[in-house]
Structure formats: structure tokens, C-alpha cells
Amino acid sequence: MAESYIFPTIWWDGKLTPLENATMNVTQIGTASVSSVFEGIRAYLNPNTNELNVFQLDAHLKRFLQSLRLVRLEHDFSLQDLHDAVVALVRENNPERDVYIRPFGYAESRTFGAATDPHAHVVIHVTDWDSKLKTDSVSHSCVSSWTRLTDNQMSPRVKASANYLNSRYANEEAKRNGYDHAILLTPQGKVAEGPGMCLMIVRNGKLITPSITSGILESVTRESVMQLAREALELPVIEREVDRTELYTADEAFFCGTGIEITPIVSIDRMKLGNGDPGEITQRVLNCYHDVVRGIEPRYEEWRTVISNE
Ligand code: PMP
């Protein structure tokens, strides 16, 4: 994976700051990471207007505030403050391309896991991350031997950095065994999600996705896709527990998430899904999602924060 370009201005505790001046004490790296939480947000360039469309900004920021609250970090930022911060930051960097926006909240601490200073610092930075929508990107996936975290242990509902150690184990194993991505099961053997994305399967024309109590992050993309599928594509959508063997018997499957966008899964544990190509319903969802996030489709305007290049 090519190294990402970090745009030169970041937002740090209320101020636009040059990246090169944004330094912190290196001894804090480990301890501050334990309780840190973050978000990942994409902004897509609309090819017709040349404006950036930040996708579902407020939904991501609401989840960020909820994550901070659940790890009990305190701060003075409202949803509107963070919304304005992202808009100002993107404007300042003036990227003329698709970008990825990463809010990060952390507290400095002397010891691992101690709640010595609950005061959160918030930093937001912008990087490039090219979209793979409509690029023929597909996934050969596997069911991980690692189990997804559980709610009363390290809740997958919290977008906490520490949760991503579970993801790292699964990712590393999948890559080592020659797969693109892992699918994690709950301790009860039900399908949860991928290490950084949710998952949907198609069976008999119905879209089925693990419920929000199946050990998943409450994904903004999953929620958006469900609404698009129901309203724009008139597809039945079901949220429920999903068995492992349903993965193998699915007609189609795809991952969904901010980073992975909509990525068709064409095989699981080397069993082909359908004829091994992205399924028809998956492609309809992908095309619809593409047009909505870029603002080519005028509907769902409320999901897009439009930032003009000035
Ligand atoms: N699950 C996990 C574990 C993730 O890290 C992500 C990416 N944020 C998702 C699901 C998808 O969430 P969203 O659609 O809100 O990006």
C-alpha cells in the first residue's frame, strides 16, 4: 500500500496548526493510545461541480462523541464545533481530490490504562485515499480463527484504537494465508464483521446483515446502504444473526464501510460465491452508493456536507 500523503494543516484542540509544529511527547505514544478513539470520514469530489462532498459528516462526529463518552474522556467540543473544524480544515488544505478525514481523541496518561487525566485532546488530519468504487476491486475473504470482541469486554460499538488489535490479528492472519480480508465471528459462532468494515450477504434477492448486537461497529455506511437498498433500490433488507454457513451458501456478499466502501466478496474460504464475479445486486448497491457519495445523485443531500474549492 502506497504511503498516504498527509495534508499540511491539521486541527488540534481548536486551532488550525501546521503539521510540522504538531508534536507531542514520544513517551506518551503507548499510554495515550490505550484510551484513544477515532473516526474515519471520506470526502468525495463531485466531477460535475468540482466540490468536495463530505459523506455523513455529522453521523461520524456523533459516533466520535459517543466513543469519547463511552471511554469517559472529557472535552469541551460540541457536534457543531467539530463539524466547523472539519469544514475549516478541509477548506484550509484545499485538496482538489478525494480525501480521508481522521478525527482522533486521546488523553495523556502516565500509566497504561489509568484514568489519571480524563481530559481529551482532539486532533483532526486529512490524507489522500483514492476511492476504489467502480474499479473492479473485489475481495477473496476467509473466516478468521480469531473471534470478534464482545460488548462487555471491549465493545465493538466504541471506535477505540485498542479494539484494532483484534483487527490486526485477523488481518495479519488473512494476509499470511493469501486472502484479502478476514470475516470475524462472535464467540457464539455467528457472523460479526470484518476487521474494519461491516458485511452484507444476498440470499434469494434479500439483503441480510448481522444485527447491531452481533459484535459490530454501528457502521454509518451499513446504515446508509440499508436505507438506499430499501428506498432507492426497493430491496428487502433484514438485520439478524447470520450463521457461518450462510456465508458459503450466499448468492452474493459484500463489505461496506467508509474505507472499504462497497467491495464485492467473490469467494470465502476459497468457495466461490455465485459464479465468482460480483453479483448483480451488489453492483446495483455499489453504483447507487457511488452516485450518492459523489453527489451525482441529487437525492440524499442531507448526507453530504458540500465544501467548495475557493
Ligand atoms: N466495523 C469496523 C470495525 C470498522 O472499523 C469500520 C470502519 N469505521 C466499520 C465497521 C464501518 O463503519 P463506517 O461505515 O461507519 O465507516
mmCIF file of C-alpha atoms and ligand atoms in Angstrom:
data_model
loop_
_atom_site.group_PDB
_atom_site.id
_atom_site.type_symbol
_atom_site.label_atom_id
_atom_site.label_comp_id
_atom_site.label_asym_id
_atom_site.label_seq_id
_atom_site.Cartn_x
_atom_site.Cartn_y
_atom_site.Cartn_z
ATOM 1 C CA MET A 1 0.000 0.000 0.000
ATOM 2 C CA ALA A 2 1.407 3.370 -1.005
ATOM 3 C CA GLU A 3 2.135 5.723 1.857
ATOM 4 C CA SER A 4 -0.589 8.301 2.224
ATOM 5 C CA TYR A 5 0.032 11.989 1.817
ATOM 6 C CA ILE A 6 -0.882 13.996 4.900
ATOM 7 C CA PHE A 7 -2.154 17.475 4.070
ATOM 8 C CA PRO A 8 -0.006 20.209 5.699
ATOM 9 C CA THR A 9 -2.527 21.710 8.132
ATOM 10 C CA ILE A 10 -4.155 19.816 10.977
ATOM 11 C CA TRP A 11 -6.739 20.887 13.555
ATOM 12 C CA TRP A 12 -5.608 20.462 17.152
ATOM 13 C CA ASP A 13 -7.704 21.351 20.196
ATOM 14 C CA GLY A 14 -9.492 24.145 18.408
ATOM 15 C CA LYS A 15 -6.687 25.574 16.262
ATOM 16 C CA LEU A 16 -5.545 25.091 12.701
ATOM 17 C CA THR A 17 -1.879 24.140 13.113
ATOM 18 C CA PRO A 18 0.923 23.317 10.655
ATOM 19 C CA LEU A 19 1.545 19.563 10.792
ATOM 20 C CA GLU A 20 5.269 20.138 11.373
ATOM 21 C CA ASN A 21 4.527 22.071 14.593
ATOM 22 C CA ALA A 22 2.106 19.463 15.924
ATOM 23 C CA THR A 23 4.428 17.455 18.112
ATOM 24 C CA MET A 24 3.818 15.560 21.317
ATOM 25 C CA ASN A 25 5.999 13.838 23.851
ATOM 26 C CA VAL A 26 7.143 10.493 22.446
ATOM 27 C CA THR A 27 6.824 8.826 25.859
ATOM 28 C CA GLN A 28 3.047 9.314 25.558
ATOM 29 C CA ILE A 29 2.616 7.155 22.459
ATOM 30 C CA GLY A 30 1.715 3.924 24.229
ATOM 31 C CA THR A 31 -0.140 5.220 27.259
ATOM 32 C CA ALA A 32 -2.185 7.819 25.346
ATOM 33 C CA SER A 33 -3.185 5.220 22.751
ATOM 34 C CA VAL A 34 -4.883 2.907 25.237
ATOM 35 C CA SER A 35 -7.964 5.079 25.715
ATOM 36 C CA SER A 36 -7.883 6.833 22.340
ATOM 37 C CA VAL A 37 -10.861 6.830 19.985
ATOM 38 C CA PHE A 38 -11.149 7.943 16.404
ATOM 39 C CA GLU A 39 -13.258 8.297 13.276
ATOM 40 C CA GLY A 40 -12.714 7.826 9.568
ATOM 41 C CA ILE A 41 -14.663 10.017 7.143
ATOM 42 C CA ARG A 42 -14.427 10.297 3.377
ATOM 43 C CA ALA A 43 -14.907 13.343 1.192
ATOM 44 C CA TYR A 44 -15.584 12.750 -2.484
ATOM 45 C CA LEU A 45 -15.044 15.165 -5.327
ATOM 46 C CA ASN A 46 -18.145 15.691 -7.427
ATOM 47 C CA PRO A 47 -16.879 15.522 -11.034
ATOM 48 C CA ASN A 48 -19.624 17.872 -12.265
ATOM 49 C CA THR A 49 -19.197 20.695 -9.744
ATOM 50 C CA ASN A 50 -15.611 20.100 -8.572
ATOM 51 C CA GLU A 51 -16.874 20.439 -4.988
ATOM 52 C CA LEU A 52 -15.951 18.096 -2.171
ATOM 53 C CA ASN A 53 -18.816 16.172 -0.572
ATOM 54 C CA VAL A 54 -18.042 15.019 2.957
ATOM 55 C CA PHE A 55 -20.116 11.900 3.400
ATOM 56 C CA GLN A 56 -22.248 11.634 6.543
ATOM 57 C CA LEU A 57 -20.059 14.075 8.490
ATOM 58 C CA ASP A 58 -22.432 14.559 11.413
ATOM 59 C CA ALA A 59 -23.212 10.853 11.769
ATOM 60 C CA HIS A 60 -19.472 10.173 12.086
ATOM 61 C CA LEU A 61 -18.969 13.048 14.527
ATOM 62 C CA LYS A 62 -21.898 11.861 16.650
ATOM 63 C CA ARG A 63 -20.286 8.448 16.862
ATOM 64 C CA PHE A 64 -16.959 10.111 17.737
ATOM 65 C CA LEU A 65 -18.599 11.983 20.624
ATOM 66 C CA GLN A 66 -20.263 8.764 21.725
ATOM 67 C CA SER A 67 -16.933 6.907 21.645
ATOM 68 C CA LEU A 68 -15.289 9.645 23.757
ATOM 69 C CA ARG A 69 -18.165 9.402 26.214
ATOM 70 C CA LEU A 70 -18.023 5.622 26.459
ATOM 71 C CA VAL A 71 -14.299 5.633 27.271
ATOM 72 C CA ARG A 72 -15.075 8.513 29.656
ATOM 73 C CA LEU A 73 -12.830 11.118 28.139
ATOM 74 C CA GLU A 74 -13.893 14.687 28.841
ATOM 75 C CA HIS A 75 -13.701 17.589 26.409
ATOM 76 C CA ASP A 76 -15.390 20.864 25.562
ATOM 77 C CA PHE A 77 -16.320 20.250 21.934
ATOM 78 C CA SER A 78 -19.876 20.193 20.626
ATOM 79 C CA LEU A 79 -21.001 18.481 17.452
ATOM 80 C CA GLN A 80 -21.144 21.895 15.785
ATOM 81 C CA ASP A 81 -17.564 22.739 16.902
ATOM 82 C CA LEU A 82 -16.254 19.554 15.328
ATOM 83 C CA HIS A 83 -18.378 19.992 12.207
ATOM 84 C CA ASP A 84 -16.994 23.530 11.774
ATOM 85 C CA ALA A 85 -13.490 22.242 12.470
ATOM 86 C CA VAL A 86 -13.681 19.690 9.650
ATOM 87 C CA VAL A 87 -15.079 22.232 7.196
ATOM 88 C CA ALA A 88 -12.377 24.788 8.119
ATOM 89 C CA LEU A 89 -9.654 22.156 7.930
ATOM 90 C CA VAL A 90 -10.661 20.874 4.514
ATOM 91 C CA ARG A 91 -11.007 24.429 3.225
ATOM 92 C CA GLU A 92 -7.588 25.368 4.556
ATOM 93 C CA ASN A 93 -5.883 22.388 2.896
ATOM 94 C CA ASN A 94 -7.890 22.889 -0.284
ATOM 95 C CA PRO A 95 -7.463 19.377 -1.638
ATOM 96 C CA GLU A 96 -8.530 19.030 -5.219
ATOM 97 C CA ARG A 97 -9.169 15.325 -4.872
ATOM 98 C CA ASP A 98 -10.943 12.728 -2.748
ATOM 99 C CA VAL A 99 -9.694 12.752 0.828
ATOM 100 C CA TYR A 100 -9.980 10.892 4.098
ATOM 101 C CA ILE A 101 -10.529 12.794 7.344
ATOM 102 C CA ARG A 102 -9.405 11.344 10.666
ATOM 103 C CA PRO A 103 -10.568 12.824 13.999
ATOM 104 C CA PHE A 104 -8.634 11.350 16.921
ATOM 105 C CA GLY A 105 -9.256 11.834 20.653
ATOM 106 C CA TYR A 106 -6.707 10.895 23.292
ATOM 107 C CA ALA A 107 -5.711 11.688 26.863
ATOM 108 C CA GLU A 108 -2.198 11.927 28.162
ATOM 109 C CA SER A 109 -1.505 9.472 30.927
ATOM 110 C CA ARG A 110 1.475 8.323 32.956
ATOM 111 C CA THR A 111 0.487 4.696 33.161
ATOM 112 C CA PHE A 112 -1.218 2.192 30.910
ATOM 113 C CA GLY A 113 -4.969 2.170 31.311
ATOM 114 C CA ALA A 114 -5.064 4.552 34.271
ATOM 115 C CA ALA A 115 -7.721 7.245 34.257
ATOM 116 C CA THR A 116 -5.296 9.839 35.646
ATOM 117 C CA ASP A 117 -6.183 12.636 33.263
ATOM 118 C CA PRO A 118 -9.570 12.183 31.638
ATOM 119 C CA HIS A 119 -9.191 15.371 29.598
ATOM 120 C CA ALA A 120 -9.225 14.576 25.895
ATOM 121 C CA HIS A 121 -7.204 16.285 23.229
ATOM 122 C CA VAL A 122 -8.732 16.181 19.778
ATOM 123 C CA VAL A 123 -6.699 16.243 16.594
ATOM 124 C CA ILE A 124 -8.063 16.034 13.055
ATOM 125 C CA HIS A 125 -5.976 15.450 9.968
ATOM 126 C CA VAL A 126 -6.640 14.937 6.280
ATOM 127 C CA THR A 127 -4.954 12.432 3.974
ATOM 128 C CA ASP A 128 -5.462 11.233 0.445
ATOM 129 C CA TRP A 129 -7.150 7.845 -0.056
ATOM 130 C CA ASP A 130 -8.312 7.031 -3.519
ATOM 131 C CA SER A 131 -11.765 5.584 -3.934
ATOM 132 C CA LYS A 132 -11.977 2.062 -5.326
ATOM 133 C CA LEU A 133 -15.636 2.341 -6.275
ATOM 134 C CA LYS A 134 -16.144 1.202 -9.869
ATOM 135 C CA THR A 135 -12.551 -0.018 -10.179
ATOM 136 C CA ASP A 136 -13.249 -3.783 -10.259
ATOM 137 C CA SER A 137 -11.797 -4.170 -6.774
ATOM 138 C CA VAL A 138 -13.014 -7.450 -5.204
ATOM 139 C CA SER A 139 -12.259 -9.484 -2.099
ATOM 140 C CA HIS A 140 -11.287 -13.114 -1.608
ATOM 141 C CA SER A 141 -12.049 -13.489 2.086
ATOM 142 C CA CYS A 142 -11.702 -16.043 4.835
ATOM 143 C CA VAL A 143 -13.378 -16.719 8.154
ATOM 144 C CA SER A 144 -10.855 -15.759 10.805
ATOM 145 C CA SER A 145 -9.656 -18.095 13.516
ATOM 146 C CA TRP A 146 -9.737 -15.014 15.759
ATOM 147 C CA THR A 147 -13.014 -14.159 17.497
ATOM 148 C CA ARG A 148 -14.595 -10.673 17.445
ATOM 149 C CA LEU A 149 -14.537 -8.689 20.683
ATOM 150 C CA THR A 150 -17.666 -8.643 22.816
ATOM 151 C CA ASP A 151 -19.683 -5.743 24.221
ATOM 152 C CA ASN A 152 -18.949 -6.326 27.902
ATOM 153 C CA GLN A 153 -15.261 -6.797 27.299
ATOM 154 C CA MET A 154 -14.087 -4.235 24.727
ATOM 155 C CA SER A 155 -17.196 -3.043 22.989
ATOM 156 C CA PRO A 156 -17.062 -3.113 19.178
ATOM 157 C CA ARG A 157 -19.614 -0.262 19.342
ATOM 158 C CA VAL A 158 -16.827 2.047 20.513
ATOM 159 C CA LYS A 159 -14.436 3.089 17.772
ATOM 160 C CA ALA A 160 -11.484 2.696 20.123
ATOM 161 C CA SER A 161 -7.930 2.322 18.842
ATOM 162 C CA ALA A 162 -7.343 -0.563 21.251
ATOM 163 C CA ASN A 163 -10.102 -2.603 19.549
ATOM 164 C CA TYR A 164 -7.982 -2.656 16.418
ATOM 165 C CA LEU A 165 -5.525 -5.081 17.943
ATOM 166 C CA ASN A 166 -8.287 -7.661 17.427
ATOM 167 C CA SER A 167 -8.488 -6.426 13.819
ATOM 168 C CA ARG A 168 -4.743 -6.626 13.398
ATOM 169 C CA TYR A 169 -4.633 -10.283 14.436
ATOM 170 C CA ALA A 170 -7.356 -11.114 11.926
ATOM 171 C CA ASN A 171 -5.839 -9.011 9.118
ATOM 172 C CA GLU A 172 -2.387 -10.394 9.617
ATOM 173 C CA GLU A 173 -3.614 -13.999 9.587
ATOM 174 C CA ALA A 174 -5.754 -13.428 6.477
ATOM 175 C CA LYS A 175 -2.873 -11.847 4.528
ATOM 176 C CA ARG A 176 -0.414 -14.536 5.656
ATOM 177 C CA ASN A 177 -2.807 -17.188 4.323
ATOM 178 C CA GLY A 178 -3.211 -15.427 0.970
ATOM 179 C CA TYR A 179 -6.625 -13.786 1.473
ATOM 180 C CA ASP A 180 -7.581 -10.152 1.000
ATOM 181 C CA HIS A 181 -9.768 -9.807 4.091
ATOM 182 C CA ALA A 182 -10.969 -11.628 7.197
ATOM 183 C CA ILE A 183 -14.509 -12.112 8.476
ATOM 184 C CA LEU A 184 -14.752 -12.425 12.254
ATOM 185 C CA LEU A 185 -17.320 -14.487 14.131
ATOM 186 C CA THR A 186 -18.722 -13.816 17.594
ATOM 187 C CA PRO A 187 -17.809 -16.188 20.449
ATOM 188 C CA GLN A 188 -21.177 -17.862 19.707
ATOM 189 C CA GLY A 189 -20.056 -18.579 16.125
ATOM 190 C CA LYS A 190 -22.340 -16.021 14.447
ATOM 191 C CA VAL A 191 -21.029 -13.708 11.760
ATOM 192 C CA ALA A 192 -19.938 -10.320 13.132
ATOM 193 C CA GLU A 193 -17.944 -8.176 10.690
ATOM 194 C CA GLY A 194 -14.596 -7.634 9.028
ATOM 195 C CA PRO A 195 -11.654 -6.067 10.888
ATOM 196 C CA GLY A 196 -12.598 -2.571 9.677
ATOM 197 C CA MET A 197 -15.901 -2.975 7.879
ATOM 198 C CA CYS A 198 -19.367 -4.469 8.025
ATOM 199 C CA LEU A 199 -20.708 -7.166 5.786
ATOM 200 C CA MET A 200 -23.899 -7.946 3.914
ATOM 201 C CA ILE A 201 -24.964 -11.086 2.103
ATOM 202 C CA VAL A 202 -27.630 -11.589 -0.541
ATOM 203 C CA ARG A 203 -29.851 -14.662 -0.369
ATOM 204 C CA ASN A 204 -32.837 -15.118 -2.657
ATOM 205 C CA GLY A 205 -32.961 -11.431 -3.559
ATOM 206 C CA LYS A 206 -32.853 -10.253 0.072
ATOM 207 C CA LEU A 207 -30.079 -8.247 1.655
ATOM 208 C CA ILE A 208 -29.123 -9.708 5.051
ATOM 209 C CA THR A 209 -26.709 -8.150 7.534
ATOM 210 C CA PRO A 210 -25.679 -9.043 11.109
ATOM 211 C CA SER A 211 -27.676 -7.049 13.656
ATOM 212 C CA ILE A 212 -26.125 -4.316 15.799
ATOM 213 C CA THR A 213 -25.909 -6.765 18.715
ATOM 214 C CA SER A 214 -23.750 -9.167 16.681
ATOM 215 C CA GLY A 215 -20.414 -7.675 17.788
ATOM 216 C CA ILE A 216 -20.189 -4.945 15.151
ATOM 217 C CA LEU A 217 -19.370 -1.279 14.988
ATOM 218 C CA GLU A 218 -22.589 0.624 14.299
ATOM 219 C CA SER A 219 -21.420 1.494 10.839
ATOM 220 C CA VAL A 220 -22.527 4.684 9.136
ATOM 221 C CA THR A 221 -22.095 3.038 5.730
ATOM 222 C CA ARG A 222 -24.136 -0.015 6.740
ATOM 223 C CA GLU A 223 -26.962 2.246 7.876
ATOM 224 C CA SER A 224 -26.772 4.327 4.665
ATOM 225 C CA VAL A 225 -26.679 1.223 2.455
ATOM 226 C CA MET A 226 -29.714 -0.256 4.218
ATOM 227 C CA GLN A 227 -31.669 2.930 3.589
ATOM 228 C CA LEU A 228 -30.555 3.157 -0.044
ATOM 229 C CA ALA A 229 -31.370 -0.502 -0.658
ATOM 230 C CA ARG A 230 -34.852 -0.135 0.808
ATOM 231 C CA GLU A 231 -35.746 3.237 -0.673
ATOM 232 C CA ALA A 232 -33.793 3.678 -3.890
ATOM 233 C CA LEU A 233 -33.424 0.034 -4.953
ATOM 234 C CA GLU A 234 -36.607 -1.333 -3.356
ATOM 235 C CA LEU A 235 -34.818 -4.356 -1.943
ATOM 236 C CA PRO A 236 -35.883 -6.191 1.221
ATOM 237 C CA VAL A 237 -33.262 -5.720 3.954
ATOM 238 C CA ILE A 238 -33.046 -7.898 7.053
ATOM 239 C CA GLU A 239 -30.906 -7.338 10.146
ATOM 240 C CA ARG A 240 -30.491 -10.554 12.112
ATOM 241 C CA GLU A 241 -27.990 -13.120 13.368
ATOM 242 C CA VAL A 242 -26.119 -14.702 10.462
ATOM 243 C CA ASP A 243 -24.695 -18.228 10.571
ATOM 244 C CA ARG A 244 -21.238 -19.055 9.227
ATOM 245 C CA THR A 245 -22.620 -21.484 6.637
ATOM 246 C CA GLU A 246 -24.870 -18.742 5.265
ATOM 247 C CA LEU A 247 -21.660 -17.101 4.076
ATOM 248 C CA TYR A 248 -20.895 -20.108 1.912
ATOM 249 C CA THR A 249 -24.436 -20.500 0.596
ATOM 250 C CA ALA A 250 -24.969 -16.794 -0.122
ATOM 251 C CA ASP A 251 -25.660 -15.809 -3.728
ATOM 252 C CA GLU A 252 -23.614 -12.652 -3.218
ATOM 253 C CA ALA A 253 -21.795 -10.813 -0.446
ATOM 254 C CA PHE A 254 -20.043 -7.507 0.000
ATOM 255 C CA PHE A 255 -18.191 -5.499 2.593
ATOM 256 C CA CYS A 256 -19.307 -1.991 3.422
ATOM 257 C CA GLY A 257 -17.547 0.748 5.353
ATOM 258 C CA THR A 258 -16.018 4.161 4.905
ATOM 259 C CA GLY A 259 -12.582 2.844 3.974
ATOM 260 C CA ILE A 260 -13.574 -0.285 2.056
ATOM 261 C CA GLU A 261 -16.618 1.500 0.565
ATOM 262 C CA ILE A 262 -18.624 -1.250 -1.186
ATOM 263 C CA THR A 263 -16.327 -4.133 -2.054
ATOM 264 C CA PRO A 264 -17.797 -7.303 -3.585
ATOM 265 C CA ILE A 265 -16.736 -10.533 -1.887
ATOM 266 C CA VAL A 266 -16.270 -13.137 -4.611
ATOM 267 C CA SER A 267 -15.070 -16.079 -2.509
ATOM 268 C CA ILE A 268 -15.000 -17.099 1.145
ATOM 269 C CA ASP A 269 -12.557 -19.766 2.355
ATOM 270 C CA ARG A 270 -11.903 -20.428 -1.341
ATOM 271 C CA MET A 271 -15.561 -21.232 -2.010
ATOM 272 C CA LYS A 272 -16.841 -19.140 -4.890
ATOM 273 C CA LEU A 273 -19.964 -17.081 -4.333
ATOM 274 C CA GLY A 274 -22.274 -17.335 -7.346
ATOM 275 C CA ASN A 275 -20.130 -17.629 -10.451
ATOM 276 C CA GLY A 276 -17.190 -15.925 -8.762
ATOM 277 C CA ASP A 277 -17.926 -12.448 -10.134
ATOM 278 C CA PRO A 278 -19.537 -9.540 -8.247
ATOM 279 C CA GLY A 279 -23.273 -10.213 -8.018
ATOM 280 C CA GLU A 280 -25.966 -8.187 -9.725
ATOM 281 C CA ILE A 281 -27.498 -6.799 -6.527
ATOM 282 C CA THR A 282 -24.043 -5.953 -5.186
ATOM 283 C CA GLN A 283 -23.312 -3.970 -8.327
ATOM 284 C CA ARG A 284 -26.605 -2.113 -8.080
ATOM 285 C CA VAL A 285 -25.810 -1.181 -4.478
ATOM 286 C CA LEU A 286 -22.265 -0.167 -5.417
ATOM 287 C CA ASN A 287 -23.357 2.047 -8.319
ATOM 288 C CA CYS A 288 -26.066 3.700 -6.259
ATOM 289 C CA TYR A 289 -23.650 4.308 -3.344
ATOM 290 C CA HIS A 290 -21.086 5.776 -5.760
ATOM 291 C CA ASP A 291 -23.557 8.256 -7.201
ATOM 292 C CA VAL A 292 -24.876 9.270 -3.780
ATOM 293 C CA VAL A 293 -21.488 9.823 -2.108
ATOM 294 C CA ARG A 294 -20.158 11.894 -5.013
ATOM 295 C CA GLY A 295 -23.353 13.926 -5.215
ATOM 296 C CA ILE A 296 -24.063 12.789 -8.777
ATOM 297 C CA GLU A 297 -27.408 11.568 -7.445
ATOM 298 C CA PRO A 298 -29.164 14.688 -6.108
ATOM 299 C CA ARG A 299 -31.199 12.767 -3.520
ATOM 300 C CA TYR A 300 -29.819 12.197 -0.008
ATOM 301 C CA GLU A 301 -28.460 15.727 0.016
ATOM 302 C CA GLU A 302 -28.689 15.691 3.825
ATOM 303 C CA TRP A 303 -25.863 13.094 3.893
ATOM 304 C CA ARG A 304 -23.412 15.393 2.138
ATOM 305 C CA THR A 305 -21.590 18.420 3.510
ATOM 306 C CA VAL A 306 -20.535 20.281 0.391
ATOM 307 C CA ILE A 307 -17.266 22.215 0.555
ATOM 308 C CA SER A 308 -16.432 24.327 -2.467
ATOM 309 C CA ASN A 309 -12.843 24.836 -3.546
ATOM 310 C CA GLU A 310 -12.299 28.533 -3.101
HETATM 311 N N1 PMP B 1 -16.543 -2.059 11.529
HETATM 312 C C1 PMP B 1 -15.306 -1.669 11.917
HETATM 313 C C2 PMP B 1 -14.592 -2.486 12.925
HETATM 314 C C3 PMP B 1 -14.735 -0.511 11.377
HETATM 315 O O1 PMP B 1 -13.508 -0.114 11.763
HETATM 316 C C4 PMP B 1 -15.451 0.223 10.412
HETATM 317 C C5 PMP B 1 -14.838 1.453 9.801
HETATM 318 N N2 PMP B 1 -15.113 2.591 10.546
HETATM 319 C C6 PMP B 1 -16.729 -0.231 10.043
HETATM 320 C C7 PMP B 1 -17.239 -1.365 10.625
HETATM 321 C C8 PMP B 1 -17.555 0.568 9.078
HETATM 322 O O2 PMP B 1 -18.010 1.722 9.715
HETATM 323 P P1 PMP B 1 -18.363 3.028 8.902
HETATM 324 O O3 PMP B 1 -19.280 2.596 7.832
HETATM 325 O O4 PMP B 1 -19.022 3.916 9.877
HETATM 326 O O5 PMP B 1 -17.088 3.549 8.370
#
